[in-house]
PDB file of C-alpha atoms in Angstrom:
ATOM      1  CA  GLY A 232     101.599 182.574 192.535  1.00 73.00           C
ATOM      2  CA  GLN A 233     101.173 180.157 189.691  1.00 83.00           C
ATOM      3  CA  ASN A 234      99.522 176.787 190.166  1.00 91.00           C
ATOM      4  CA  ILE A 235      98.574 174.294 187.474  1.00 95.00           C
ATOM      5  CA  ASP A 236      97.283 170.864 188.448  1.00 96.00           C
ATOM      6  CA  GLN A 237      97.035 167.744 186.317  1.00 97.00           C
ATOM      7  CA  PRO A 238      96.778 164.072 187.247  1.00 97.00           C
ATOM      8  CA  THR A 239     100.186 162.421 187.315  1.00 96.00           C
ATOM      9  CA  GLU A 240      99.299 159.313 185.359  1.00 97.00           C
ATOM     10  CA  MET A 241      96.362 157.765 183.531  1.00 97.00           C
ATOM     11  CA  THR A 242      95.856 154.454 181.788  1.00 97.00           C
ATOM     12  CA  ALA A 243      93.459 153.565 178.995  1.00 97.00           C
ATOM     13  CA  THR A 244      92.840 150.910 176.402  1.00 97.00           C
ATOM     14  CA  GLU A 245      93.391 151.159 172.672  1.00 97.00           C
ATOM     15  CA  GLY A 246      90.244 152.435 170.943  1.00 97.00           C
ATOM     16  CA  ALA A 247      88.846 154.033 174.098  1.00 97.00           C
ATOM     17  CA  ILE A 248      88.268 157.692 174.990  1.00 97.00           C
ATOM     18  CA  VAL A 249      90.249 159.469 177.724  1.00 98.00           C
ATOM     19  CA  GLN A 250      89.841 162.904 179.287  1.00 98.00           C
ATOM     20  CA  ILE A 251      92.815 164.638 180.885  1.00 98.00           C
ATOM     21  CA  ASN A 252      91.869 167.475 183.233  1.00 98.00           C
ATOM     22  CA  CYS A 253      93.814 170.602 184.066  1.00 98.00           C
ATOM     23  CA  THR A 254      92.963 173.232 186.671  1.00 97.00           C
ATOM     24  CA  TYR A 255      94.878 176.470 186.961  1.00 97.00           C
ATOM     25  CA  GLN A 256      95.336 179.519 189.159  1.00 95.00           C
ATOM     26  CA  THR A 257      97.710 182.005 187.574  1.00 91.00           C
ATOM     27  CA  SER A 258      98.494 185.710 187.897  1.00 87.00           C
ATOM     28  CA  GLY A 259      97.546 186.294 184.262  1.00 88.00           C
ATOM     29  CA  PHE A 260      95.654 184.399 181.608  1.00 92.00           C
ATOM     30  CA  ASN A 261      95.843 184.851 177.857  1.00 91.00           C
ATOM     31  CA  GLY A 262      95.049 181.338 176.763  1.00 93.00           C
ATOM     32  CA  LEU A 263      95.773 177.691 177.498  1.00 96.00           C
ATOM     33  CA  PHE A 264      97.920 175.250 175.545  1.00 96.00           C
ATOM     34  CA  TRP A 265      98.072 171.496 175.398  1.00 97.00           C
ATOM     35  CA  TYR A 266     101.317 169.886 174.290  1.00 96.00           C
ATOM     36  CA  GLN A 267     102.191 166.240 173.720  1.00 97.00           C
ATOM     37  CA  GLN A 268     105.621 164.982 174.720  1.00 95.00           C
ATOM     38  CA  HIS A 269     106.934 161.516 173.950  1.00 96.00           C
ATOM     39  CA  ALA A 270     109.670 160.219 176.232  1.00 92.00           C
ATOM     40  CA  GLY A 271     113.026 161.775 175.418  1.00 90.00           C
ATOM     41  CA  GLU A 272     111.574 164.155 172.850  1.00 93.00           C
ATOM     42  CA  ALA A 273     110.545 167.794 172.644  1.00 93.00           C
ATOM     43  CA  PRO A 274     106.945 168.899 173.243  1.00 94.00           C
ATOM     44  CA  THR A 275     104.729 169.215 170.192  1.00 94.00           C
ATOM     45  CA  PHE A 276     101.718 171.495 169.944  1.00 94.00           C
ATOM     46  CA  LEU A 277      98.222 170.032 170.172  1.00 95.00           C
ATOM     47  CA  SER A 278      95.802 172.872 170.865  1.00 94.00           C
ATOM     48  CA  TYR A 279      95.312 176.430 172.079  1.00 94.00           C
ATOM     49  CA  ASN A 280      92.141 177.746 173.731  1.00 95.00           C
ATOM     50  CA  VAL A 281      91.579 181.427 174.314  1.00 94.00           C
ATOM     51  CA  LEU A 282      87.794 181.543 174.613  1.00 95.00           C
ATOM     52  CA  ASP A 283      85.435 179.301 176.543  1.00 97.00           C
ATOM     53  CA  GLY A 284      84.194 176.225 174.780  1.00 96.00           C
ATOM     54  CA  LEU A 285      85.298 173.193 172.873  1.00 96.00           C
ATOM     55  CA  GLU A 286      87.880 173.146 170.071  1.00 93.00           C
ATOM     56  CA  GLU A 287      87.940 169.992 167.990  1.00 94.00           C
ATOM     57  CA  LYS A 288      90.859 168.856 165.878  1.00 90.00           C
ATOM     58  CA  GLY A 289      90.587 165.335 164.537  1.00 94.00           C
ATOM     59  CA  ARG A 290      90.790 162.782 167.348  1.00 96.00           C
ATOM     60  CA  PHE A 291      91.778 165.466 169.856  1.00 96.00           C
ATOM     61  CA  SER A 292      89.495 168.074 171.436  1.00 97.00           C
ATOM     62  CA  SER A 293      90.210 170.676 174.083  1.00 97.00           C
ATOM     63  CA  PHE A 294      87.778 172.494 176.346  1.00 98.00           C
ATOM     64  CA  LEU A 295      88.200 175.677 178.376  1.00 98.00           C
ATOM     65  CA  SER A 296      86.167 177.315 181.132  1.00 97.00           C
ATOM     66  CA  ARG A 297      87.883 180.526 182.196  1.00 96.00           C
ATOM     67  CA  SER A 298      85.434 181.220 185.041  1.00 95.00           C
ATOM     68  CA  LYS A 299      86.242 177.823 186.580  1.00 96.00           C
ATOM     69  CA  GLY A 300      89.962 177.855 185.799  1.00 96.00           C
ATOM     70  CA  TYR A 301      89.515 174.514 184.097  1.00 96.00           C
ATOM     71  CA  SER A 302      90.435 172.787 180.885  1.00 98.00           C
ATOM     72  CA  TYR A 303      90.438 169.270 179.565  1.00 98.00           C
ATOM     73  CA  LEU A 304      91.968 167.419 176.657  1.00 98.00           C
ATOM     74  CA  LEU A 305      89.831 164.677 175.144  1.00 98.00           C
ATOM     75  CA  LEU A 306      91.483 161.944 173.125  1.00 97.00           C
ATOM     76  CA  LYS A 307      89.227 159.648 171.094  1.00 97.00           C
ATOM     77  CA  GLU A 308      89.921 156.321 169.383  1.00 97.00           C
ATOM     78  CA  LEU A 309      93.114 155.917 171.350  1.00 97.00           C
ATOM     79  CA  GLN A 310      96.108 154.449 169.576  1.00 97.00           C
ATOM     80  CA  MET A 311      99.282 152.968 171.027  1.00 97.00           C
ATOM     81  CA  LYS A 312     101.235 155.942 169.691  1.00 97.00           C
ATOM     82  CA  ASP A 313      99.182 158.226 171.972  1.00 98.00           C
ATOM     83  CA  SER A 314     101.184 156.900 174.933  1.00 98.00           C
ATOM     84  CA  ALA A 315     103.006 160.065 175.980  1.00 97.00           C
ATOM     85  CA  SER A 316     102.955 162.882 178.490  1.00 96.00           C
ATOM     86  CA  TYR A 317     100.377 165.622 178.002  1.00 97.00           C
ATOM     87  CA  LEU A 318     101.347 169.057 179.244  1.00 96.00           C
ATOM     88  CA  CYS A 319      98.878 171.784 180.128  1.00 97.00           C
ATOM     89  CA  ALA A 320     100.360 175.296 179.926  1.00 96.00           C
ATOM     90  CA  VAL A 321      98.890 178.737 180.611  1.00 95.00           C
ATOM     91  CA  ASN A 322      99.945 181.764 178.579  1.00 91.00           C
ATOM     92  CA  THR A 323     100.431 184.451 181.224  1.00 89.00           C
ATOM     93  CA  GLY A 324     101.349 187.163 178.703  1.00 82.00           C
ATOM     94  CA  PHE A 325     103.909 187.655 175.871  1.00 73.00           C
ATOM     95  CA  GLN A 326     103.482 183.923 175.348  1.00 73.00           C
ATOM     96  CA  LYS A 327     105.240 183.302 178.651  1.00 84.00           C
ATOM     97  CA  LEU A 328     104.032 179.817 179.406  1.00 90.00           C
ATOM     98  CA  VAL A 329     103.600 178.290 182.843  1.00 93.00           C
ATOM     99  CA  PHE A 330     103.454 174.504 182.561  1.00 94.00           C
ATOM    100  CA  GLY A 331     101.835 171.875 184.711  1.00 95.00           C
ATOM    101  CA  THR A 332     103.879 168.822 185.619  1.00 94.00           C
ATOM    102  CA  GLY A 333     102.224 166.786 182.869  1.00 95.00           C
ATOM    103  CA  THR A 334     100.023 163.710 182.743  1.00 97.00           C
ATOM    104  CA  ARG A 335     101.623 160.478 181.602  1.00 97.00           C
ATOM    105  CA  LEU A 336      99.148 158.477 179.541  1.00 98.00           C
ATOM    106  CA  LEU A 337      99.713 154.760 179.079  1.00 97.00           C
ATOM    107  CA  VAL A 338      97.672 153.120 176.324  1.00 97.00           C
ATOM    108  CA  SER A 339      97.459 149.339 176.462  1.00 96.00           C
ATOM    109  CA  PRO A 340      96.301 146.902 173.752  1.00 94.00           C
TER     110      PRO A 340
ATOM    111  CA  ASN B 937     114.010 174.600 156.791  1.00 70.00           C
ATOM    112  CA  ALA B 938     115.658 173.119 159.908  1.00 78.00           C
ATOM    113  CA  GLY B 939     113.286 174.755 162.436  1.00 93.00           C
ATOM    114  CA  VAL B 940     114.836 175.124 165.891  1.00 96.00           C
ATOM    115  CA  THR B 941     118.244 173.545 166.378  1.00 96.00           C
ATOM    116  CA  GLN B 942     120.163 173.080 169.611  1.00 97.00           C
ATOM    117  CA  THR B 943     123.732 172.078 170.322  1.00 97.00           C
ATOM    118  CA  PRO B 944     125.110 170.096 171.996  1.00 97.00           C
ATOM    119  CA  LYS B 945     122.651 167.217 172.438  1.00 96.00           C
ATOM    120  CA  PHE B 946     124.374 165.951 175.566  1.00 96.00           C
ATOM    121  CA  ARG B 947     126.961 167.412 177.927  1.00 96.00           C
ATOM    122  CA  ILE B 948     128.533 166.505 181.238  1.00 97.00           C
ATOM    123  CA  LEU B 949     129.979 169.377 183.255  1.00 97.00           C
ATOM    124  CA  LYS B 950     131.970 169.429 186.451  1.00 97.00           C
ATOM    125  CA  ILE B 951     130.799 171.673 189.284  1.00 97.00           C
ATOM    126  CA  GLY B 952     132.063 175.201 188.741  1.00 96.00           C
ATOM    127  CA  GLN B 953     132.585 174.890 184.982  1.00 97.00           C
ATOM    128  CA  SER B 954     130.842 177.156 182.493  1.00 96.00           C
ATOM    129  CA  MET B 955     129.283 176.484 179.143  1.00 96.00           C
ATOM    130  CA  THR B 956     127.025 177.943 176.493  1.00 97.00           C
ATOM    131  CA  LEU B 957     124.026 176.118 175.101  1.00 98.00           C
ATOM    132  CA  GLN B 958     123.390 177.117 171.523  1.00 98.00           C
ATOM    133  CA  CYS B 959     119.982 177.675 169.967  1.00 98.00           C
ATOM    134  CA  ALA B 960     119.187 178.817 166.447  1.00 97.00           C
ATOM    135  CA  GLN B 961     116.024 179.095 164.384  1.00 97.00           C
ATOM    136  CA  ASP B 962     115.593 179.725 160.677  1.00 95.00           C
ATOM    137  CA  MET B 963     111.910 180.686 160.688  1.00 94.00           C
ATOM    138  CA  ASN B 964     112.497 184.430 161.248  1.00 93.00           C
ATOM    139  CA  HIS B 965     110.672 184.212 164.569  1.00 94.00           C
ATOM    140  CA  ASN B 966     110.879 187.210 166.857  1.00 93.00           C
ATOM    141  CA  TYR B 967     110.075 185.423 170.098  1.00 94.00           C
ATOM    142  CA  MET B 968     112.516 182.911 171.573  1.00 96.00           C
ATOM    143  CA  TYR B 969     112.496 181.062 174.882  1.00 96.00           C
ATOM    144  CA  TRP B 970     114.650 178.881 177.090  1.00 97.00           C
ATOM    145  CA  TYR B 971     113.046 176.258 179.312  1.00 97.00           C
ATOM    146  CA  ARG B 972     114.399 173.613 181.613  1.00 97.00           C
ATOM    147  CA  GLN B 973     112.658 170.342 182.387  1.00 96.00           C
ATOM    148  CA  ASP B 974     113.606 168.306 185.426  1.00 94.00           C
ATOM    149  CA  PRO B 975     112.746 164.570 185.471  1.00 86.00           C
ATOM    150  CA  GLY B 976     109.000 163.955 185.743  1.00 82.00           C
ATOM    151  CA  MET B 977     108.250 167.657 185.780  1.00 85.00           C
ATOM    152  CA  GLY B 978     106.841 170.275 183.475  1.00 88.00           C
ATOM    153  CA  LEU B 979     108.889 172.929 181.756  1.00 94.00           C
ATOM    154  CA  LYS B 980     110.003 176.065 183.553  1.00 95.00           C
ATOM    155  CA  LEU B 981     110.831 179.279 181.712  1.00 94.00           C
ATOM    156  CA  ILE B 982     114.385 180.532 182.274  1.00 96.00           C
ATOM    157  CA  TYR B 983     114.636 183.520 179.924  1.00 96.00           C
ATOM    158  CA  TYR B 984     112.825 184.817 176.900  1.00 95.00           C
ATOM    159  CA  SER B 985     113.343 187.370 174.153  1.00 95.00           C
ATOM    160  CA  VAL B 986     110.846 189.304 172.047  1.00 92.00           C
ATOM    161  CA  GLY B 987     113.421 190.398 169.486  1.00 93.00           C
ATOM    162  CA  ALA B 988     117.090 191.071 168.848  1.00 93.00           C
ATOM    163  CA  GLY B 989     118.605 193.061 171.694  1.00 94.00           C
ATOM    164  CA  ILE B 990     115.680 192.430 174.078  1.00 95.00           C
ATOM    165  CA  THR B 991     115.706 189.772 176.785  1.00 96.00           C
ATOM    166  CA  ASP B 992     113.856 189.262 180.035  1.00 94.00           C
ATOM    167  CA  LYS B 993     113.775 186.863 182.968  1.00 94.00           C
ATOM    168  CA  GLY B 994     111.361 183.991 183.325  1.00 92.00           C
ATOM    169  CA  GLU B 995     110.505 181.914 186.393  1.00 90.00           C
ATOM    170  CA  VAL B 996     113.960 180.463 187.125  1.00 94.00           C
ATOM    171  CA  PRO B 997     116.715 182.785 185.783  1.00 96.00           C
ATOM    172  CA  ASN B 998     119.272 182.442 188.592  1.00 96.00           C
ATOM    173  CA  GLY B 999     122.552 180.940 187.441  1.00 96.00           C
ATOM    174  CA  TYR B1000     121.915 181.684 183.760  1.00 97.00           C
ATOM    175  CA  ASN B1001     122.489 184.478 181.288  1.00 97.00           C
ATOM    176  CA  VAL B1002     121.302 185.066 177.744  1.00 97.00           C
ATOM    177  CA  SER B1003     121.971 187.367 174.843  1.00 95.00           C
ATOM    178  CA  ARG B1004     120.125 188.020 171.589  1.00 97.00           C
ATOM    179  CA  SER B1005     122.354 189.790 169.102  1.00 96.00           C
ATOM    180  CA  THR B1006     120.554 188.399 166.043  1.00 96.00           C
ATOM    181  CA  THR B1007     117.030 187.238 165.271  1.00 96.00           C
ATOM    182  CA  GLU B1008     118.271 183.702 164.607  1.00 96.00           C
ATOM    183  CA  ASP B1009     120.391 182.946 167.681  1.00 97.00           C
ATOM    184  CA  PHE B1010     119.584 182.827 171.385  1.00 98.00           C
ATOM    185  CA  PRO B1011     122.447 181.267 173.389  1.00 98.00           C
ATOM    186  CA  LEU B1012     122.082 180.357 177.070  1.00 98.00           C
ATOM    187  CA  ARG B1013     125.128 180.749 179.283  1.00 97.00           C
ATOM    188  CA  LEU B1014     125.692 178.767 182.470  1.00 96.00           C
ATOM    189  CA  GLU B1015     128.283 180.245 184.793  1.00 89.00           C
ATOM    190  CA  LEU B1016     129.656 178.193 187.696  1.00 93.00           C
ATOM    191  CA  ALA B1017     127.603 175.083 187.020  1.00 95.00           C
ATOM    192  CA  ALA B1018     125.892 173.452 190.014  1.00 96.00           C
ATOM    193  CA  PRO B1019     124.271 169.987 190.396  1.00 96.00           C
ATOM    194  CA  SER B1020     120.881 171.723 190.624  1.00 95.00           C
ATOM    195  CA  GLN B1021     121.309 172.705 186.964  1.00 97.00           C
ATOM    196  CA  THR B1022     121.232 169.081 185.859  1.00 97.00           C
ATOM    197  CA  SER B1023     118.236 169.074 183.544  1.00 97.00           C
ATOM    198  CA  VAL B1024     117.032 168.955 179.969  1.00 97.00           C
ATOM    199  CA  TYR B1025     117.093 172.358 178.321  1.00 98.00           C
ATOM    200  CA  PHE B1026     114.670 173.226 175.538  1.00 98.00           C
ATOM    201  CA  CYS B1027     114.790 176.253 173.307  1.00 98.00           C
ATOM    202  CA  ALA B1028     111.610 177.384 171.550  1.00 96.00           C
ATOM    203  CA  SER B1029     110.563 180.078 169.123  1.00 95.00           C
ATOM    204  CA  ARG B1030     107.371 181.672 167.914  1.00 93.00           C
ATOM    205  CA  SER B1031     106.280 184.144 165.299  1.00 90.00           C
ATOM    206  CA  ARG B1032     104.983 187.478 166.580  1.00 84.00           C
ATOM    207  CA  ASP B1033     101.955 187.269 164.263  1.00 83.00           C
ATOM    208  CA  ARG B1034      98.805 187.414 166.377  1.00 75.00           C
ATOM    209  CA  ASP B1035      97.312 184.391 164.634  1.00 75.00           C
ATOM    210  CA  SER B1036     100.463 182.329 165.040  1.00 75.00           C
ATOM    211  CA  TYR B1037     100.651 181.230 168.665  1.00 82.00           C
ATOM    212  CA  GLU B1038     102.397 177.871 168.482  1.00 89.00           C
ATOM    213  CA  GLN B1039     105.819 177.638 170.088  1.00 91.00           C
ATOM    214  CA  TYR B1040     108.210 175.394 168.151  1.00 94.00           C
ATOM    215  CA  PHE B1041     110.641 173.475 170.304  1.00 96.00           C
ATOM    216  CA  GLY B1042     114.158 172.325 169.588  1.00 96.00           C
ATOM    217  CA  PRO B1043     115.232 168.729 170.363  1.00 96.00           C
ATOM    218  CA  GLY B1044     116.773 169.643 173.713  1.00 97.00           C
ATOM    219  CA  THR B1045     120.168 169.531 175.415  1.00 97.00           C
ATOM    220  CA  ARG B1046     120.630 166.982 178.196  1.00 97.00           C
ATOM    221  CA  LEU B1047     123.013 168.439 180.771  1.00 97.00           C
ATOM    222  CA  THR B1048     124.495 166.642 183.758  1.00 97.00           C
ATOM    223  CA  VAL B1049     126.531 168.510 186.371  1.00 97.00           C
ATOM    224  CA  THR B1050     128.628 166.326 188.664  1.00 95.00           C
TER     225      THR B1050
END
């Protein structure tokens, strides 16, 4: 079976740092995606990790540990516009993605 | 370059009706996907295609059909609509280049079946 777990909701303050965790158990693994989705909009790509370690891209970083079935998305210097849902998705092959239910992040002033 | 386009944006269907959700991309992407997203949930893969003439089932294919006669278009057909198919439907595409892994999503079609 396929199982991807993320916290349902998180809150943080503008300017702070937040870490969104994702654990997975899937029948195949070819990489892990993080997508951002604002309410009523389509998902937009944030990061893709294939190998273990940290990938940094501006204010956003993503970490992967394949042996632990674990990833996190780190958002620094939070801004109000970062209020959105963050979706963790595993590539199980041919870019067939299995998504978690998403973590809704609320950023307050 | 319009990216991935979907029509219609919204639709209300009665139980038992049929409809086709349209998806087109102008990026010459080989891979195309259909997802559904229920309220407060992640996306679930319905069908996907790795090129014209080739389609395969995803996680939740029951009640849907697809075709891929051209590289650009990937319509999703709902036969005998049921309330359980009320959802937001997203189409996505991706290049087959090994270094190009991002899936580009269309704006979605919001479907209500009553």
